[in-house]
C-alpha positions as a Python dict, from the first residue, in 0.01 Angstrom:
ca = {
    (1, 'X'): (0, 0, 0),
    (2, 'X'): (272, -319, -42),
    (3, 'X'): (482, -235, -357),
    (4, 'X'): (404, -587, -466),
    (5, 'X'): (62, -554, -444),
    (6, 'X'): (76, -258, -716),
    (7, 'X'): (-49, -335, -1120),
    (8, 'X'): (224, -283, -1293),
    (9, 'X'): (98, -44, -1627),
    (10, 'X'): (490, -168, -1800),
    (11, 'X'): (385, -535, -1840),
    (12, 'X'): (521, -707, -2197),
    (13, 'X'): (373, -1001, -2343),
    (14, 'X'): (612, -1313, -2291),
    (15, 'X'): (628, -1636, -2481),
    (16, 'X'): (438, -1929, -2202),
    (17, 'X'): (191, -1588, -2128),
    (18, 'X'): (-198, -1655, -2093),
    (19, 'X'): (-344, -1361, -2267),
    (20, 'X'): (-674, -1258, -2378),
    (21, 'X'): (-706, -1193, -2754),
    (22, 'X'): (-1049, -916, -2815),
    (23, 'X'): (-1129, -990, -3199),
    (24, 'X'): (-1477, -830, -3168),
    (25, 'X'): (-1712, -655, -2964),
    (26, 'X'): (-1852, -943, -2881),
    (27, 'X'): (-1594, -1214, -2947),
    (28, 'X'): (-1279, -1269, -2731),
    (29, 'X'): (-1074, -1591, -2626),
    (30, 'X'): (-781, -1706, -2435),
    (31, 'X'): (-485, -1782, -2582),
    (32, 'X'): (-156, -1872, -2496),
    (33, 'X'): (125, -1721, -2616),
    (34, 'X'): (348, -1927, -2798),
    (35, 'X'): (659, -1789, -3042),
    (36, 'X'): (573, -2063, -3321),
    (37, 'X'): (202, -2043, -3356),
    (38, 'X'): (-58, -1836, -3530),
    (39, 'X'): (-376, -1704, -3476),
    (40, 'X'): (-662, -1675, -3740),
    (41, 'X'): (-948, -1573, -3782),
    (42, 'X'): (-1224, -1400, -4019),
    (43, 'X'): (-955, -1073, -4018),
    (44, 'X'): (-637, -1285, -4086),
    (45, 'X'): (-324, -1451, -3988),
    (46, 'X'): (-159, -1297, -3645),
    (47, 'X'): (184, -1410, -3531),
    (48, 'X'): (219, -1503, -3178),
    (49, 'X'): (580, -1396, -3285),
    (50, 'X'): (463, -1063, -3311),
    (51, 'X'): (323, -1009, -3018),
    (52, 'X'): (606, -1141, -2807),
    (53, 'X'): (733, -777, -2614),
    (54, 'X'): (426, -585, -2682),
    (55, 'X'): (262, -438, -2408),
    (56, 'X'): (-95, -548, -2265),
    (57, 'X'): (-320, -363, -2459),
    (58, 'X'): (-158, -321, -2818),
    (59, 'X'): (-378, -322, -3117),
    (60, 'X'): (-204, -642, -3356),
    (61, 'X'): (-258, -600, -3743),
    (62, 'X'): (-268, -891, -3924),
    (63, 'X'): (-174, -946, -4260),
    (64, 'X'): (-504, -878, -4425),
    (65, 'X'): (-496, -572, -4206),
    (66, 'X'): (-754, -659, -3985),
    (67, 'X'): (-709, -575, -3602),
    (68, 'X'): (-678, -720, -3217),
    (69, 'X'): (-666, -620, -2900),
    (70, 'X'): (-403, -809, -2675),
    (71, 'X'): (-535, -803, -2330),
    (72, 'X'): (-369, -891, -1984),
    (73, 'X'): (-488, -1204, -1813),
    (74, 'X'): (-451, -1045, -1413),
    (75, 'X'): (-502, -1342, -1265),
    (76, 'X'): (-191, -1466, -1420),
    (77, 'X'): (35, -1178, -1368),
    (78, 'X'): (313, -1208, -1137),
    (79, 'X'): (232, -860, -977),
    (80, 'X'): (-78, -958, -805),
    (81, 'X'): (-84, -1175, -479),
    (82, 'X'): (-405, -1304, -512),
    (83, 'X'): (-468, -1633, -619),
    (84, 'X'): (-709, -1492, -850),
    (85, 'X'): (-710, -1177, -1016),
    (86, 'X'): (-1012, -942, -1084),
    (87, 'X'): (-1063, -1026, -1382),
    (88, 'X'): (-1304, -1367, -1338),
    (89, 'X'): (-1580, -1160, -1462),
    (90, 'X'): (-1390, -1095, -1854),
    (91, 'X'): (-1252, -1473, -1763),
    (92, 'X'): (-1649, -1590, -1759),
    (93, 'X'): (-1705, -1424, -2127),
    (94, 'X'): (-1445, -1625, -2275),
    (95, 'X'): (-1469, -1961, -2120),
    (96, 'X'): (-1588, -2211, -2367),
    (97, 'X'): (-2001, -2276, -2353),
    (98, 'X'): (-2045, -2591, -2388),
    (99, 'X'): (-2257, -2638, -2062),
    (100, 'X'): (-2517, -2430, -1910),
    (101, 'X'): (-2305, -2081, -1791),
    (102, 'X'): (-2353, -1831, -1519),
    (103, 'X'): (-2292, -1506, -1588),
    (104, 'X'): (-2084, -1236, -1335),
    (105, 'X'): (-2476, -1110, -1230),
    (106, 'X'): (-2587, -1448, -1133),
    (107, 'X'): (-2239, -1585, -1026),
    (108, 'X'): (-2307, -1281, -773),
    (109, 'X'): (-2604, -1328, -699),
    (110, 'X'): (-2539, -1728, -567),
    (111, 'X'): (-2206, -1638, -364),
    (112, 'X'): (-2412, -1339, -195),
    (113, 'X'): (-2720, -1553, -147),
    (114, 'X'): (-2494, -1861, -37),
    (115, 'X'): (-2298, -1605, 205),
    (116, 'X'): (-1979, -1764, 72),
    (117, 'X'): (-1691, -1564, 188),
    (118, 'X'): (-1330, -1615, 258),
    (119, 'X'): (-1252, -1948, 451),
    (120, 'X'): (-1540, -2145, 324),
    (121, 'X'): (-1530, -2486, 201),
    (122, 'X'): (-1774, -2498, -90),
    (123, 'X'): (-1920, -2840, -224),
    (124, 'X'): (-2007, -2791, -603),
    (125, 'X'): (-2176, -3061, -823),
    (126, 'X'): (-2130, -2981, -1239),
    (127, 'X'): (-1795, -2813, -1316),
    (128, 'X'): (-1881, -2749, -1623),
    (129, 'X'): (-1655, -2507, -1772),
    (130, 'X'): (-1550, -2368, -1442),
    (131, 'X'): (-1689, -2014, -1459),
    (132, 'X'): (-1881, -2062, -1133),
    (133, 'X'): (-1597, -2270, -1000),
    (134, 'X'): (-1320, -1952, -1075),
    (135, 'X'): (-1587, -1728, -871),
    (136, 'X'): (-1617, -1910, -578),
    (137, 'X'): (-1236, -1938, -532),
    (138, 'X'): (-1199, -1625, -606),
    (139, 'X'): (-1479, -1573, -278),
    (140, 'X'): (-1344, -1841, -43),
    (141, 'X'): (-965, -1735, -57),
    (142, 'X'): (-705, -1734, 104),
    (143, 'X'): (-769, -2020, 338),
    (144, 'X'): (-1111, -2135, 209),
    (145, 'X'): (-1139, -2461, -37),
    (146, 'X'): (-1402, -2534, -329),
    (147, 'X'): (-1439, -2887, -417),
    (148, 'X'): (-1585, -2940, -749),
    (149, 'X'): (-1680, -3274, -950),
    (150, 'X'): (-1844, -3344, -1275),
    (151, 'X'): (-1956, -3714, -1422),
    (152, 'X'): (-1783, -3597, -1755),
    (153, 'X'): (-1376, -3689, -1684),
    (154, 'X'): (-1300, -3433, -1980),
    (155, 'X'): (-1502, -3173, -1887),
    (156, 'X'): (-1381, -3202, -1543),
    (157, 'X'): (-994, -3205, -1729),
    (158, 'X'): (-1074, -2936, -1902),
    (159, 'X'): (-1166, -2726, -1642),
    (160, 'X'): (-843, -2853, -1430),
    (161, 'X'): (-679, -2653, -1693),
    (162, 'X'): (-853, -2345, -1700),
    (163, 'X'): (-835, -2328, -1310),
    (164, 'X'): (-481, -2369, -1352),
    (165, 'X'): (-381, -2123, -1554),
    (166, 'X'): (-494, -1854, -1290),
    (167, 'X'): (-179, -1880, -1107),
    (168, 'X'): (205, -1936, -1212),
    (169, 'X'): (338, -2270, -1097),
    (170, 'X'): (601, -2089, -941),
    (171, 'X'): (355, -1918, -693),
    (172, 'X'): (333, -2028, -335),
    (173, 'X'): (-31, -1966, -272),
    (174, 'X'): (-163, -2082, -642),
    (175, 'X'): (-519, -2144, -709),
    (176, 'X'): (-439, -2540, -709),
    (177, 'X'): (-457, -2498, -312),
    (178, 'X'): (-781, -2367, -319),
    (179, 'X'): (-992, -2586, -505),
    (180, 'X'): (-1012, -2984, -614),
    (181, 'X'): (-1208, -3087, -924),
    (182, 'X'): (-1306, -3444, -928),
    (183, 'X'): (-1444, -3664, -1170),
    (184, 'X'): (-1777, -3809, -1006),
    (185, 'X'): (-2135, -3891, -1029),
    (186, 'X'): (-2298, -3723, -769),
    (187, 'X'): (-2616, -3767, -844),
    (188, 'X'): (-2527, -4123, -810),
    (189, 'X'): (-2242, -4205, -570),
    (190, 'X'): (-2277, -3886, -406),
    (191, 'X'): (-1988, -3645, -234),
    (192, 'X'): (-1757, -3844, -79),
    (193, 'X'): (-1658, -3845, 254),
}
C-alpha cells in the first residue's frame, strides 16, 4: 500500500482543524477549532485552547467536569487522498436538519439503485444540507461531477461550506472539483443547459 495513503493513528488537533465534538450518545457537531473560542454546552465551558495538540480521540473535561470526545474529521485530514474521507456516514449525523435528511441506509440505497459510480455526472435538485450531496461525491469521484441547486441562496451557501470543508484548500484534487451547488429554481426554470 502507498505510504500516503496510510491513517496516520499520531494525528494532533491544530488550530484552523474541522473536528467533530461527541457530547452525547446521541448528540455530536462539527466544530472548528479555533485557539480563542469556547464551546458550551449543558456539561460546561470547553476551551478550544485546550484542545489545541491533543490527539483525535481525547476525552476534554470541562470546567464543571463534564466530558467530550474530540473526534477526527477524515475527510479533512491531510493523510488521505481521497477527496472525501469515509467518514460521510458520521458527517450525515451531524449536519444541521433543517430540511428533509437521508440517512447512510437510504443515501445507499439511491446511489445503488441510481447505479452512480465513479465518473458520473449527477444532476441533483434540493441541496438541502448536503448530506446526500457529500454521498454522491463521495460515489462519483475521482473524475465524476455532482451538480447540485437549491431555490434557497442560503441554504445552497450553507451547504457550499460544508462541502468545502471536506478537503484542505491546499489539496490538488479537493472536493470543489467534484461538485457545483447552484442557487436555482428548478422546479421553475429548470437545469440549465
Amino acid at each position: 500500500m502507498d505510504s500516503s495513503m496510510k491513517i496516520s493513528f499520531n494525528r494532533y488537533i491544530r488550530d484552523g482543524d474541522l473536528i467533530i465534538v461527541n457530547e452525547r450518545h446521541d448528540t455530536m457537531k462539527a466544530v472548528k477549532v479555533c485557539e480563542n473560542l469556547v464551546l458550551q454546552n449543558r456539561v460546561g465551558v470547553f476551551k478550544h485552547s485546550n484542545w489545541i495538540g491533543k490527539p483525535f480521540g481525547s476525552i476534554i473535561l470541562s470546567n464543571k467536569g463534564g466530558f467530550v470526545y474530540l473526534l477526527a474529521h477524515t475527510g479533512q485530514q491531510r493523510w488521505i487522498r481521497l477527496p472525501i474521507g469515509s467518514d460521510t456516514e458520521l458527517w450525515t449525523l451531524v449536519l444541521s436538519h433543517r430540511t428533509l435528511i437521508f440517512y447512510i441506509a437510504d443515501i445507499s440505497f439511491v446511489i445503488m439503485y441510481l447505479e452512480v459510480a465513479p465518473g458520473c455526472l449527477v444532476l441533483e435538485s434540493g441541496t438541502g444540507n448536503g448530506s446526500l450531496t457529500t454521498s454522491f461525491t463521495r460515489a462519483v469521484a475521482p473524475t465524476g461531477h455532482v451538480y447540485t441547486f437549491d431555490f434557497h441562496e442560503q441554504r445552497a451557501a450553507s451547504a457550499r461550506d460544508v462541502l468545502l470543508f471536506f478537503t484542505p484548500s491546499t489539496e490538488r484534487t479537493g472536493i470543489s472539483t467534484l461538485v457545483t451547488v447552484g442557487v436555482r429554481d428548478i422546479q421553475g426554470e429548470g437545469f440549465l443547459n
